[in-house]
Amino acid sequence: MSQLKQILDELHGISKQVILLAESDASDILDEIVEMIRLFGEKIQSNGICTPEHVLQLQAIKQENKQLFANVIYDNLQLLITEYESLLAMENQNQIVFPFRYHENEMALVKQHENNHYFVNETIMEFEKLQARISEDTEAIILLGYGSGMFHAELLKQYHVLTIDPLSLPADVKNDTVLSFNDSKDASKTLLQSKFQSFIGLKTEVIKHPLYEDTQSLLELLKLVRNYLSESRIDLTTRKVYTESWYQESFQNASYLKENLDRIITIDSLKHQYKGSHALMIAGGPSLEDAIPYLQQAQHAYYIIAIGQTVKVLFDHEIRPDFVISIDAGEANAHFFQDIELDMPLVYSLQVNHQIPKRANGLLIPYADAQLTQDLLTFSKTVFSTYPTVALAAVAFANYLDFDSIGLIGQDLALREGEYYSASVKEVSSTDGQFNKTLYDIPLNNG
């Protein structure tokens, strides 16, 4: 039995005896209980009997009303019991951070595993060392590791601050500027990126708490935070450029759908419909060239999901996709669909360039990826997250249909001889050359 459990059992036993002791006028024993509560309360700040002054005030109550005296003792015992129950619950967790004060020092117990824990002692001297490493032009700080909270509080006086601890924090510590990553792993990306929006435009440093050990979980969080912060910056820049066109395209596409209700397939109805089948997602990377002969022979063994810019190439080689997917709002994206007979189902974000659904002759499978498009697509409950590339959106769509396997073709993870796109895709995507340089000549793009 742990020490906390022993204390808790003793407190429960004493609590049951308090009323009986009051009735038997055992004031000496009750005084001993008051002193015990003070000692425990002094350490964990859990009740109203924490100082010698509190004890003196309670003695005055005792002289006037012994029953009230006993009731106050009983109530404070219940507070103490509640506190130790929460401590016991935390003791049984594998990963916690427990801040506390000890002799005017701000400290924290960091418990990583059952038998692995250490104390963090945050002092002004340690804070000054941390501050000396921060650039003078820094405006915002993301601190990884809460500790006792002293570093966090001091940084808040000078910077825009978000503190994230890789382990679990007590509920009374967490707030808008203090997050416990361990409690929100499932929704970590959405949560962190929403928090990082307020850091965009500020000179931001990501700092590891200097008194935290370099555990794998902390280093992984450090890498994750830096990646998410970078993605948030890219996302905000994208929104600045495209938000207006996203709204315009969404409304035009919604209007077109009302005129073509007989051609719509709801994406909801396709969920899990392809269990037992296999799919290939066709992207436009350089390796697509090598895969064309294989696709010509094997196309009937798979369902082919092609992103928009590959459709002309596939058609030219007599390869017919089963689904075509497109997401971009730009006019350059519409150019990929010029001069082709698109009679297979078109899967598209409602924010796509409105010319693309209008040029399609087949079934339409629109989906929502933002609040606006959810409101406009009232007949569909399915929402895909916004994906940075159409290839990822295609894979998400294939996964939603529940194919047993999803092969990736032309989804190259690095440049091939300095090229980002297949030569065929570059050639057929523009009939007049007006988009070729804009789309493909990307300086300093090293993959």
Coordinates of C-alpha atoms in Angstrom, one line a residue:
M1 CA 0.0 0.0 0.0
S2 CA 1.4 3.4 -0.9
Q3 CA 1.9 6.2 1.7
L4 CA -0.8 8.3 0.1
K5 CA -3.3 5.4 0.4
Q6 CA -2.3 4.9 4.1
I7 CA -2.9 8.6 4.8
L8 CA -6.2 8.5 3.0
D9 CA -7.4 5.5 5.0
E10 CA -6.5 7.2 8.3
L11 CA -8.3 10.4 7.3
H12 CA -11.5 8.4 6.5
G13 CA -11.2 6.7 9.9
I14 CA -10.7 10.0 11.7
S15 CA -13.6 11.6 9.8
K16 CA -16.0 9.0 11.1
Q17 CA -15.0 9.7 14.7
V18 CA -15.2 13.5 14.7
I19 CA -18.9 13.8 15.6
L20 CA -18.7 11.1 18.3
L21 CA -15.7 12.9 19.8
A22 CA -17.6 16.2 19.8
E23 CA -20.5 14.6 21.6
S24 CA -18.2 13.1 24.2
D25 CA -16.5 16.5 24.7
A26 CA -13.1 15.0 23.8
S27 CA -11.7 18.5 23.0
D28 CA -8.1 17.5 23.5
I29 CA -8.3 14.9 20.7
L30 CA -10.2 17.3 18.5
D31 CA -7.4 19.9 19.0
E32 CA -4.9 17.2 17.9
I33 CA -7.0 16.6 14.7
V34 CA -7.0 20.4 14.0
E35 CA -3.2 20.5 14.2
M36 CA -3.0 17.4 11.9
I37 CA -5.2 19.2 9.4
R38 CA -3.0 22.3 9.6
L39 CA 0.1 20.3 8.9
F40 CA -1.4 18.5 5.9
G41 CA -3.1 21.7 4.7
E42 CA 0.1 23.7 4.9
K43 CA 1.7 21.3 2.3
I44 CA -1.1 21.1 -0.2
Q45 CA -3.3 24.2 0.4
S46 CA -6.4 22.2 0.4
N47 CA -8.6 23.7 3.2
G48 CA -9.1 26.7 5.5
I49 CA -6.9 25.4 8.3
C50 CA -3.4 26.1 7.0
T51 CA -1.7 28.5 9.4
P52 CA -1.4 29.0 13.2
E53 CA -3.7 32.1 12.8
H54 CA -6.4 29.8 11.4
V55 CA -6.0 27.5 14.5
L56 CA -6.5 30.5 16.8
Q57 CA -9.6 31.6 15.0
L58 CA -10.9 28.0 15.3
Q59 CA -10.2 28.1 19.1
A60 CA -12.5 31.1 19.4
I61 CA -15.3 29.2 17.7
K62 CA -14.7 26.3 20.0
Q63 CA -15.3 28.6 23.1
E64 CA -18.6 29.8 21.7
N65 CA -20.1 26.7 20.0
K66 CA -18.5 23.3 20.3
Q67 CA -20.8 21.8 17.7
L68 CA -19.9 24.3 15.1
F69 CA -16.2 23.7 16.1
A70 CA -16.7 20.0 15.3
N71 CA -18.5 20.7 12.1
V72 CA -15.7 23.0 10.8
I73 CA -13.2 20.2 11.6
Y74 CA -15.4 17.7 9.8
D75 CA -15.8 19.9 6.7
N76 CA -12.0 20.5 6.5
L77 CA -11.4 16.8 6.8
Q78 CA -13.6 16.2 3.8
L79 CA -11.6 18.8 1.8
L80 CA -8.4 17.1 2.8
I81 CA -9.8 13.7 1.8
T82 CA -10.9 15.0 -1.6
E83 CA -7.4 16.5 -2.2
Y84 CA -5.7 13.2 -1.2
E85 CA -8.0 11.2 -3.4
S86 CA -7.0 13.4 -6.4
L87 CA -3.3 12.9 -5.4
L88 CA -3.8 9.2 -5.2
A89 CA -5.5 9.2 -8.7
M90 CA -2.5 11.1 -10.1
E91 CA -0.1 8.7 -8.3
N92 CA -1.5 5.9 -10.3
Q93 CA -1.0 7.6 -13.6
N94 CA 2.2 6.8 -15.5
Q95 CA 3.0 10.3 -16.7
I96 CA 2.2 13.5 -14.6
V97 CA 3.6 16.9 -13.7
F98 CA 2.7 18.0 -10.2
P99 CA 3.6 21.6 -9.3
F100 CA 4.0 22.7 -5.6
R101 CA 5.7 25.1 -3.3
Y102 CA 8.3 24.0 -0.7
H103 CA 10.0 26.5 1.6
E104 CA 9.3 29.4 -0.7
N105 CA 10.6 27.5 -3.7
E106 CA 8.6 26.8 -6.8
M107 CA 9.0 23.1 -7.6
A108 CA 7.4 20.3 -9.6
L109 CA 7.5 16.5 -9.4
V110 CA 7.8 15.1 -13.0
K111 CA 6.8 11.5 -13.1
Q112 CA 7.5 9.8 -16.4
H113 CA 6.8 6.2 -15.5
E114 CA 6.0 4.1 -12.4
N115 CA 9.6 4.2 -11.1
N116 CA 11.0 7.1 -13.0
H117 CA 10.5 10.6 -11.5
Y118 CA 12.5 13.7 -10.7
F119 CA 12.1 17.1 -9.2
V120 CA 12.3 20.4 -11.0
N121 CA 13.4 23.4 -8.9
E122 CA 12.6 26.7 -10.8
T123 CA 14.5 29.7 -9.4
I124 CA 15.1 33.2 -10.5
M125 CA 18.7 32.3 -11.3
E126 CA 17.5 29.5 -13.6
F127 CA 15.0 31.8 -15.2
E128 CA 17.8 34.4 -15.9
K129 CA 19.8 31.7 -17.6
L130 CA 16.8 30.8 -19.8
Q131 CA 16.2 34.5 -20.6
A132 CA 19.8 35.0 -21.6
R133 CA 19.3 32.5 -24.4
I134 CA 16.3 34.3 -25.9
S135 CA 16.9 36.6 -28.9
E136 CA 16.3 40.3 -28.2
D137 CA 13.8 40.6 -31.1
T138 CA 11.7 37.6 -29.8
E139 CA 8.0 38.5 -29.4
A140 CA 6.4 35.1 -28.7
I141 CA 7.6 31.9 -27.0
I142 CA 6.3 28.4 -27.1
L143 CA 7.7 26.7 -24.0
L144 CA 7.7 22.9 -23.8
G145 CA 7.5 21.9 -20.2
Y146 CA 5.4 23.6 -17.5
G147 CA 7.4 22.6 -14.4
S148 CA 6.2 24.5 -11.4
G149 CA 4.8 27.3 -13.6
M150 CA 7.3 30.0 -12.5
F151 CA 9.0 30.2 -15.9
H152 CA 5.7 30.4 -17.6
A153 CA 4.5 33.2 -15.3
E154 CA 7.7 35.2 -15.8
L155 CA 7.7 34.8 -19.5
L156 CA 4.1 36.0 -19.7
K157 CA 5.3 39.4 -18.4
Q158 CA 7.3 40.0 -21.5
Y159 CA 6.1 37.8 -24.3
H160 CA 3.1 36.2 -26.0
V161 CA 3.4 32.7 -24.5
L162 CA 2.0 29.2 -25.0
T163 CA 3.3 26.5 -22.7
I164 CA 2.8 22.8 -23.6
D165 CA 3.8 20.0 -21.3
P166 CA 4.3 16.5 -22.9
L167 CA 2.8 14.9 -19.7
S168 CA -0.5 15.3 -17.8
L169 CA -1.1 18.4 -15.8
P170 CA -3.5 19.0 -12.9
A171 CA -6.9 20.5 -14.0
D172 CA -6.4 23.8 -12.0
V173 CA -3.1 24.5 -14.0
K174 CA -4.5 24.1 -17.5
N175 CA -5.9 27.2 -19.3
D176 CA -5.8 28.9 -22.7
T177 CA -2.0 29.4 -22.4
V178 CA -1.1 26.1 -20.7
L179 CA -1.8 22.8 -22.5
S180 CA -1.3 19.3 -21.5
F181 CA -0.3 17.4 -24.7
N182 CA -0.9 14.0 -23.1
D183 CA -4.6 14.9 -22.7
S184 CA -5.2 15.9 -26.3
K185 CA -3.1 13.6 -28.5
D186 CA -6.1 12.6 -30.6
A187 CA -6.9 16.2 -31.6
S188 CA -3.4 17.6 -31.2
K189 CA -2.9 18.9 -34.7
T190 CA -6.2 20.8 -34.8
L191 CA -5.8 22.1 -31.3
L192 CA -2.2 23.2 -31.7
Q193 CA -2.7 24.8 -35.1
S194 CA -5.6 26.8 -33.8
K195 CA -3.4 28.0 -31.0
F196 CA -0.6 28.8 -33.3
Q197 CA -2.7 31.2 -35.4
S198 CA -2.1 33.9 -32.9
F199 CA 1.6 33.5 -33.2
I200 CA 1.7 34.2 -37.0
G201 CA 3.5 37.4 -37.7
L202 CA 5.4 37.4 -34.4
K203 CA 9.0 36.5 -34.1
T204 CA 8.5 33.2 -32.3
E205 CA 11.0 30.9 -30.5
V206 CA 10.2 27.3 -29.5
I207 CA 12.1 26.5 -26.3
K208 CA 12.5 23.3 -24.4
H209 CA 12.2 23.7 -20.6
P210 CA 15.9 23.7 -19.5
L211 CA 15.2 21.6 -16.4
Y212 CA 13.3 18.9 -18.2
E213 CA 15.1 15.7 -19.3
D214 CA 15.5 15.0 -23.0
T215 CA 13.0 12.2 -23.1
Q216 CA 11.7 10.7 -26.3
S217 CA 8.2 12.2 -25.7
L218 CA 9.6 15.7 -25.2
L219 CA 11.8 15.6 -28.3
E220 CA 9.0 14.2 -30.4
L221 CA 6.8 17.1 -29.1
L222 CA 9.5 19.6 -30.0
K223 CA 9.6 18.3 -33.5
L224 CA 5.8 18.2 -33.8
V225 CA 5.4 21.8 -32.5
R226 CA 7.9 23.1 -35.0
N227 CA 6.3 21.3 -37.9
Y228 CA 2.8 22.5 -36.9
L229 CA 3.9 26.0 -36.4
S230 CA 5.4 26.0 -39.9
E231 CA 2.3 24.5 -41.4
S232 CA 0.2 27.2 -39.7
R233 CA 2.2 29.9 -41.3
I234 CA 1.8 28.3 -44.7
D235 CA -1.9 27.8 -44.1
L236 CA -2.4 31.4 -43.1
T237 CA -0.5 32.6 -46.1
T238 CA -2.6 30.4 -48.3
R239 CA -5.8 31.7 -46.8
K240 CA -4.7 35.3 -47.4
V241 CA -4.3 34.6 -51.1
Y242 CA -7.2 32.3 -51.7
T243 CA -10.0 33.0 -49.2
E244 CA -11.9 35.4 -51.6
S245 CA -11.8 32.9 -54.5
W246 CA -12.8 30.0 -52.1
Y247 CA -16.0 31.9 -51.2
Q248 CA -16.7 32.8 -54.8
E249 CA -16.2 29.3 -56.1
S250 CA -18.2 27.7 -53.3
F251 CA -21.3 29.8 -54.0
Q252 CA -21.1 29.3 -57.8
N253 CA -20.7 25.5 -57.3
A254 CA -23.6 25.4 -54.9
S255 CA -25.8 27.2 -57.4
Y256 CA -24.7 24.8 -60.2
L257 CA -25.6 21.8 -58.0
K258 CA -29.2 23.1 -57.5
E259 CA -29.6 23.0 -61.3
N260 CA -28.2 19.4 -61.6
L261 CA -29.7 17.5 -58.7
D262 CA -30.2 14.4 -60.8
R263 CA -26.4 14.1 -61.3
I264 CA -25.4 14.2 -57.7
I265 CA -24.1 11.2 -55.7
T266 CA -23.7 12.0 -52.0
I267 CA -20.3 11.0 -50.7
D268 CA -22.1 9.6 -47.6
S269 CA -23.7 6.9 -49.7
L270 CA -20.3 5.6 -50.9
K271 CA -18.9 4.9 -47.4
H272 CA -17.6 1.3 -47.1
Q273 CA -19.0 0.4 -50.5
Y274 CA -15.7 -0.8 -51.9
K275 CA -14.7 -3.3 -49.2
G276 CA -12.9 -6.2 -50.9
S277 CA -11.7 -4.2 -53.8
H278 CA -8.4 -2.5 -54.6
A279 CA -7.6 1.0 -55.7
L280 CA -4.7 2.9 -57.4
M281 CA -4.3 6.7 -56.7
I282 CA -2.7 8.4 -59.7
A283 CA -0.7 11.5 -59.1
G284 CA 1.5 13.6 -61.4
G285 CA 5.0 12.9 -60.2
P286 CA 7.9 11.9 -62.5
S287 CA 7.5 8.2 -61.8
L288 CA 4.1 8.3 -63.6
E289 CA 6.0 7.9 -66.8
D290 CA 7.4 4.5 -65.8
A291 CA 4.0 3.3 -64.5
I292 CA 2.0 4.0 -67.8
P293 CA 2.7 0.5 -69.4
Y294 CA 1.7 -1.3 -66.1
L295 CA -1.5 0.8 -65.8
Q296 CA -2.4 -0.1 -69.4
Q297 CA -2.3 -3.8 -68.6
A298 CA -3.6 -3.8 -65.1
Q299 CA -6.2 -1.0 -65.1
H300 CA -9.2 -3.4 -65.0
A301 CA -7.9 -5.1 -61.8
Y302 CA -8.1 -1.9 -59.9
Y303 CA -10.4 1.1 -59.3
I304 CA -8.4 4.1 -60.5
I305 CA -8.7 7.4 -58.7
A306 CA -6.9 10.1 -60.7
I307 CA -6.1 13.6 -59.6
G308 CA -7.2 16.2 -62.2
Q309 CA -3.8 17.0 -63.8
T310 CA -3.2 13.4 -64.8
V311 CA -6.5 12.9 -66.6
K312 CA -5.3 14.0 -70.1
V313 CA -2.2 11.8 -69.8
L314 CA -4.3 8.7 -68.8
F315 CA -6.8 9.4 -71.6
D316 CA -3.9 9.7 -74.2
H317 CA -2.8 6.2 -73.2
E318 CA -6.3 4.8 -73.2
I319 CA -6.5 4.4 -69.4
R320 CA -9.9 5.3 -68.0
P321 CA -10.1 6.4 -64.4
D322 CA -13.1 5.4 -62.3
F323 CA -13.0 8.6 -60.3
V324 CA -11.4 12.0 -60.9
I325 CA -10.7 14.3 -58.0
S326 CA -10.0 18.0 -57.9
I327 CA -9.8 20.6 -55.1
D328 CA -8.0 23.8 -56.2
A329 CA -9.9 27.1 -56.8
G330 CA -7.4 28.5 -59.3
E331 CA -8.1 28.9 -63.0
A332 CA -4.9 27.0 -63.8
N333 CA -6.6 24.0 -62.2
A334 CA -9.5 24.3 -64.6
H335 CA -7.1 24.3 -67.5
F336 CA -6.2 20.7 -66.8
F337 CA -9.8 19.7 -67.8
Q338 CA -9.9 21.6 -71.0
D339 CA -10.6 19.7 -74.2
I340 CA -11.4 16.4 -72.5
E341 CA -14.6 14.5 -72.2
L342 CA -15.0 13.9 -68.5
D343 CA -17.8 11.4 -68.3
M344 CA -16.8 9.5 -65.1
P345 CA -17.7 10.6 -61.6
L346 CA -16.0 13.9 -60.5
V347 CA -15.1 14.1 -56.8
Y348 CA -14.4 17.6 -55.7
S349 CA -14.3 20.1 -52.9
L350 CA -17.0 22.6 -53.2
Q351 CA -14.3 25.3 -53.3
V352 CA -12.9 23.9 -56.6
N353 CA -12.8 26.2 -59.7
H354 CA -16.5 26.3 -60.9
Q355 CA -15.5 25.6 -64.5
I356 CA -14.5 22.1 -63.6
P357 CA -17.9 20.7 -62.5
K358 CA -19.5 22.6 -65.5
R359 CA -17.1 20.8 -67.9
A360 CA -17.8 17.4 -66.4
N361 CA -20.6 15.3 -68.1
G362 CA -20.7 12.5 -65.5
L363 CA -21.9 12.2 -62.0
L364 CA -20.9 14.8 -59.4
I365 CA -19.6 13.9 -55.9
P366 CA -19.1 17.2 -54.1
Y367 CA -17.8 17.2 -50.5
A368 CA -17.3 19.8 -47.7
D369 CA -14.0 20.7 -46.2
A370 CA -14.8 24.0 -44.4
Q371 CA -17.7 25.4 -42.4
L372 CA -19.0 27.4 -45.3
T373 CA -19.2 24.4 -47.6
Q374 CA -20.8 22.3 -44.9
D375 CA -23.6 24.9 -44.7
L376 CA -24.0 24.9 -48.5
L377 CA -24.0 21.1 -48.8
T378 CA -27.0 20.4 -46.6
F379 CA -27.6 17.0 -48.1
S380 CA -24.2 15.6 -47.1
K381 CA -23.1 15.0 -43.5
T382 CA -19.6 13.8 -44.5
V383 CA -16.7 16.3 -44.0
F384 CA -13.2 15.7 -45.1
S385 CA -10.4 17.7 -43.5
T386 CA -8.7 20.3 -45.7
Y387 CA -5.8 18.6 -47.3
P388 CA -2.7 20.5 -48.6
T389 CA -2.6 18.5 -51.8
V390 CA -5.1 16.9 -54.1
A391 CA -3.2 13.6 -53.9
L392 CA -3.8 13.4 -50.1
A393 CA -7.4 14.3 -50.7
A394 CA -7.6 11.4 -53.2
V395 CA -6.1 8.9 -50.7
A396 CA -8.5 10.1 -48.0
F397 CA -11.4 9.6 -50.4
A398 CA -10.2 6.1 -51.3
N399 CA -9.8 5.3 -47.6
Y400 CA -13.4 6.5 -47.0
L401 CA -14.6 4.1 -49.6
D402 CA -12.9 1.3 -47.6
F403 CA -10.8 -0.3 -50.3
D404 CA -8.7 -3.2 -49.0
S405 CA -5.6 -1.7 -50.5
I406 CA -4.6 1.7 -52.0
G407 CA -1.6 1.8 -54.3
L408 CA 0.1 5.1 -55.0
I409 CA 1.4 5.9 -58.4
G410 CA 3.2 9.2 -59.3
Q411 CA 3.2 10.2 -55.6
D412 CA 6.9 10.9 -55.5
L413 CA 8.4 11.9 -52.1
A414 CA 11.4 13.7 -53.7
L415 CA 12.3 15.3 -56.9
R416 CA 13.6 13.1 -59.7
E417 CA 16.5 14.8 -61.6
G418 CA 15.1 18.2 -60.4
E419 CA 11.6 17.5 -61.7
Y420 CA 8.5 17.8 -59.6
Y421 CA 6.0 16.7 -62.3
S422 CA 5.9 14.0 -65.0
A423 CA 7.0 15.2 -68.4
S424 CA 3.7 14.0 -69.9
V425 CA 1.7 15.9 -67.3
K426 CA 3.6 19.1 -68.0
E427 CA 3.1 18.7 -71.8
V428 CA -0.6 18.0 -71.9
S429 CA -1.7 20.3 -69.1
S430 CA -1.3 23.3 -71.3
T431 CA -2.3 23.6 -75.0
D432 CA -1.0 27.1 -75.4
G433 CA 1.9 27.1 -73.0
Q434 CA 0.5 30.0 -71.0
F435 CA 0.5 28.1 -67.7
N436 CA 3.6 26.0 -68.1
K437 CA 6.2 28.4 -66.7
T438 CA 3.9 29.6 -63.9
L439 CA 3.1 26.1 -62.8
Y440 CA 6.3 24.3 -63.1
D441 CA 9.4 26.5 -63.0
I442 CA 9.8 26.7 -59.2
P443 CA 13.1 28.2 -58.1
L444 CA 15.0 26.7 -55.1
N445 CA 12.6 23.8 -54.9
N446 CA 14.9 21.0 -53.9
G447 CA 12.2 18.5 -52.9

